[in-house]
Amino acid sequence: MLLDYAREGDTVAVQSLDRLGRSLSEVVRVADDLLKRGIVLRTLTEGIDYSTATGRMVAGIFASLAEYERTLINERAADARAAAKARGKQTSRARALTEEQVAFARRMRDAGESIATICETLKVSRATLYRHLGTAP
């Protein structure tokens, strides 16, 4: 990771503050760590120089706004999934195998067919087949 290789006197440039972490506290922690190590942090999008007091203040504000935006997006997505589920829509990824295909795979396995043959027939990976059959490889 870049942050592990940065040394005192280096300048780390990131596209945006939100690239430093997923939460405000993580962004602040990483930025403070760089500052303590004598590494200058600059952002390209916001034009923030973290080596100045004003830059650190603006960085904190932008990081807070970015975290707030991510939270809003997650809340909206959760609301949309709940609304779709209430309307009877599937909100998750479709299953790789139907119940009929799983039953067919079990019959093939009971008949002595190899896992490779069953996977090829159903066009699924070994991991998918094992997960649906509930058996370990």
mmCIF file of C-alpha atoms in Angstrom:
data_model
loop_
_atom_site.group_PDB
_atom_site.id
_atom_site.type_symbol
_atom_site.label_atom_id
_atom_site.label_comp_id
_atom_site.label_asym_id
_atom_site.label_seq_id
_atom_site.Cartn_x
_atom_site.Cartn_y
_atom_site.Cartn_z
ATOM 1 C CA MET A 1 0.000 0.000 0.000
ATOM 2 C CA LEU A 2 1.247 3.463 -0.874
ATOM 3 C CA LEU A 3 0.875 4.730 2.677
ATOM 4 C CA ASP A 4 3.296 2.060 3.915
ATOM 5 C CA TYR A 5 6.004 3.224 1.488
ATOM 6 C CA ALA A 6 5.620 6.994 1.905
ATOM 7 C CA ARG A 7 8.507 8.603 3.780
ATOM 8 C CA GLU A 8 9.120 11.920 5.515
ATOM 9 C CA GLY A 9 9.279 14.734 2.968
ATOM 10 C CA ASP A 10 7.089 12.881 0.439
ATOM 11 C CA THR A 11 3.844 14.286 -0.872
ATOM 12 C CA VAL A 12 0.885 11.976 -1.257
ATOM 13 C CA ALA A 13 -1.682 13.172 -3.776
ATOM 14 C CA VAL A 14 -5.139 11.612 -3.843
ATOM 15 C CA GLN A 15 -7.954 12.281 -6.272
ATOM 16 C CA SER A 16 -10.383 13.028 -3.462
ATOM 17 C CA LEU A 17 -10.435 12.835 0.324
ATOM 18 C CA ASP A 18 -12.971 10.016 0.296
ATOM 19 C CA ARG A 19 -10.302 7.797 -1.325
ATOM 20 C CA LEU A 20 -8.443 7.756 2.011
ATOM 21 C CA GLY A 21 -11.139 5.920 3.947
ATOM 22 C CA ARG A 22 -14.746 4.868 4.262
ATOM 23 C CA SER A 23 -15.626 7.080 7.196
ATOM 24 C CA LEU A 24 -14.737 10.504 8.489
ATOM 25 C CA SER A 25 -12.798 9.027 11.388
ATOM 26 C CA GLU A 26 -10.734 6.836 9.046
ATOM 27 C CA VAL A 27 -9.957 9.753 6.703
ATOM 28 C CA VAL A 28 -8.911 11.925 9.647
ATOM 29 C CA ARG A 29 -6.828 9.101 11.145
ATOM 30 C CA VAL A 30 -4.951 8.477 7.880
ATOM 31 C CA ALA A 31 -4.411 12.189 7.264
ATOM 32 C CA ASP A 32 -3.172 12.758 10.819
ATOM 33 C CA ASP A 33 -0.868 9.752 10.557
ATOM 34 C CA LEU A 34 0.653 11.161 7.377
ATOM 35 C CA LEU A 35 1.048 14.578 8.991
ATOM 36 C CA LYS A 36 2.807 13.086 12.049
ATOM 37 C CA ARG A 37 5.172 11.192 9.729
ATOM 38 C CA GLY A 38 6.095 14.420 7.915
ATOM 39 C CA ILE A 39 4.255 13.479 4.731
ATOM 40 C CA VAL A 40 2.261 16.167 2.928
ATOM 41 C CA LEU A 41 -1.241 15.226 1.776
ATOM 42 C CA ARG A 42 -2.872 16.984 -1.147
ATOM 43 C CA THR A 43 -6.151 16.352 -2.904
ATOM 44 C CA LEU A 44 -6.589 16.958 -6.607
ATOM 45 C CA THR A 45 -10.361 17.438 -6.781
ATOM 46 C CA GLU A 46 -10.775 19.707 -3.764
ATOM 47 C CA GLY A 47 -7.333 21.342 -3.983
ATOM 48 C CA ILE A 48 -6.673 20.812 -0.290
ATOM 49 C CA ASP A 49 -3.179 20.994 1.186
ATOM 50 C CA TYR A 50 -3.352 19.126 4.498
ATOM 51 C CA SER A 51 -0.083 20.632 5.715
ATOM 52 C CA THR A 52 -1.838 23.918 6.607
ATOM 53 C CA ALA A 53 -4.374 24.526 9.377
ATOM 54 C CA THR A 54 -6.890 25.832 6.850
ATOM 55 C CA GLY A 55 -6.347 22.774 4.667
ATOM 56 C CA ARG A 56 -6.978 20.448 7.613
ATOM 57 C CA MET A 57 -10.173 22.313 8.498
ATOM 58 C CA VAL A 58 -11.493 22.211 4.927
ATOM 59 C CA ALA A 59 -10.499 18.543 4.653
ATOM 60 C CA GLY A 60 -12.531 17.746 7.764
ATOM 61 C CA ILE A 61 -15.570 19.524 6.358
ATOM 62 C CA PHE A 62 -15.302 17.762 2.983
ATOM 63 C CA ALA A 63 -14.749 14.381 4.614
ATOM 64 C CA SER A 64 -17.852 14.945 6.784
ATOM 65 C CA LEU A 65 -19.895 15.838 3.710
ATOM 66 C CA ALA A 66 -18.635 12.783 1.819
ATOM 67 C CA GLU A 67 -19.530 10.492 4.714
ATOM 68 C CA TYR A 68 -22.972 12.107 4.944
ATOM 69 C CA GLU A 69 -23.510 11.591 1.206
ATOM 70 C CA ARG A 70 -22.506 7.898 1.433
ATOM 71 C CA THR A 71 -24.906 7.439 4.352
ATOM 72 C CA LEU A 72 -27.744 9.025 2.379
ATOM 73 C CA ILE A 73 -27.020 6.817 -0.631
ATOM 74 C CA ASN A 74 -27.024 3.695 1.550
ATOM 75 C CA GLU A 75 -30.285 4.731 3.216
ATOM 76 C CA ARG A 76 -31.933 5.414 -0.154
ATOM 77 C CA ALA A 77 -30.763 2.070 -1.512
ATOM 78 C CA ALA A 78 -32.122 0.261 1.557
ATOM 79 C CA ASP A 79 -35.457 2.079 1.176
ATOM 80 C CA ALA A 80 -35.600 1.149 -2.509
ATOM 81 C CA ARG A 81 -34.903 -2.521 -1.710
ATOM 82 C CA ALA A 82 -37.608 -2.529 0.976
ATOM 83 C CA ALA A 83 -40.119 -0.919 -1.399
ATOM 84 C CA ALA A 84 -39.281 -3.409 -4.159
ATOM 85 C CA LYS A 85 -39.623 -6.302 -1.723
ATOM 86 C CA ALA A 86 -43.006 -4.969 -0.580
ATOM 87 C CA ARG A 87 -44.105 -4.957 -4.236
ATOM 88 C CA GLY A 88 -43.025 -8.593 -4.529
ATOM 89 C CA LYS A 89 -39.930 -7.905 -6.608
ATOM 90 C CA GLN A 90 -36.754 -9.902 -6.117
ATOM 91 C CA THR A 91 -34.157 -7.661 -4.517
ATOM 92 C CA SER A 92 -31.193 -9.967 -4.554
ATOM 93 C CA ARG A 93 -29.199 -11.734 -7.179
ATOM 94 C CA ALA A 94 -31.016 -14.628 -8.860
ATOM 95 C CA ARG A 95 -30.046 -18.100 -7.644
ATOM 96 C CA ALA A 96 -27.651 -19.952 -9.919
ATOM 97 C CA LEU A 97 -29.725 -23.136 -9.799
ATOM 98 C CA THR A 98 -33.457 -23.688 -9.540
ATOM 99 C CA GLU A 99 -34.889 -26.246 -7.127
ATOM 100 C CA GLU A 100 -35.499 -28.551 -10.122
ATOM 101 C CA GLN A 101 -31.847 -28.271 -11.169
ATOM 102 C CA VAL A 102 -30.691 -29.028 -7.628
ATOM 103 C CA ALA A 103 -32.952 -32.104 -7.525
ATOM 104 C CA PHE A 104 -31.590 -33.168 -10.927
ATOM 105 C CA ALA A 105 -28.001 -32.707 -9.682
ATOM 106 C CA ARG A 106 -28.778 -34.865 -6.622
ATOM 107 C CA ARG A 107 -30.224 -37.604 -8.836
ATOM 108 C CA MET A 108 -27.155 -37.465 -11.066
ATOM 109 C CA ARG A 109 -24.853 -37.666 -8.015
ATOM 110 C CA ASP A 110 -26.854 -40.600 -6.574
ATOM 111 C CA ALA A 111 -26.525 -42.321 -9.956
ATOM 112 C CA GLY A 112 -22.734 -42.085 -9.647
ATOM 113 C CA GLU A 113 -22.043 -39.143 -11.970
ATOM 114 C CA SER A 114 -18.898 -37.169 -11.232
ATOM 115 C CA ILE A 115 -19.045 -33.634 -9.903
ATOM 116 C CA ALA A 116 -17.254 -32.431 -13.052
ATOM 117 C CA THR A 117 -19.934 -33.977 -15.271
ATOM 118 C CA ILE A 118 -22.760 -32.469 -13.218
ATOM 119 C CA CYS A 119 -21.108 -29.041 -13.303
ATOM 120 C CA GLU A 120 -20.616 -29.259 -17.054
ATOM 121 C CA THR A 121 -24.226 -30.363 -17.571
ATOM 122 C CA LEU A 122 -25.665 -27.567 -15.443
ATOM 123 C CA LYS A 123 -23.027 -25.010 -16.523
ATOM 124 C CA VAL A 124 -22.079 -24.011 -12.982
ATOM 125 C CA SER A 125 -18.837 -23.998 -11.020
ATOM 126 C CA ARG A 126 -17.908 -26.697 -8.522
ATOM 127 C CA ALA A 127 -18.285 -24.207 -5.665
ATOM 128 C CA THR A 128 -21.825 -23.340 -6.784
ATOM 129 C CA LEU A 129 -22.779 -26.996 -7.061
ATOM 130 C CA TYR A 130 -21.329 -27.867 -3.648
ATOM 131 C CA ARG A 131 -23.083 -24.857 -2.076
ATOM 132 C CA HIS A 132 -26.456 -25.955 -3.491
ATOM 133 C CA LEU A 133 -25.956 -29.597 -2.637
ATOM 134 C CA GLY A 134 -24.827 -28.712 0.871
ATOM 135 C CA THR A 135 -21.773 -30.971 0.700
ATOM 136 C CA ALA A 136 -18.084 -30.292 1.074
ATOM 137 C CA PRO A 137 -15.688 -31.090 -1.775
#
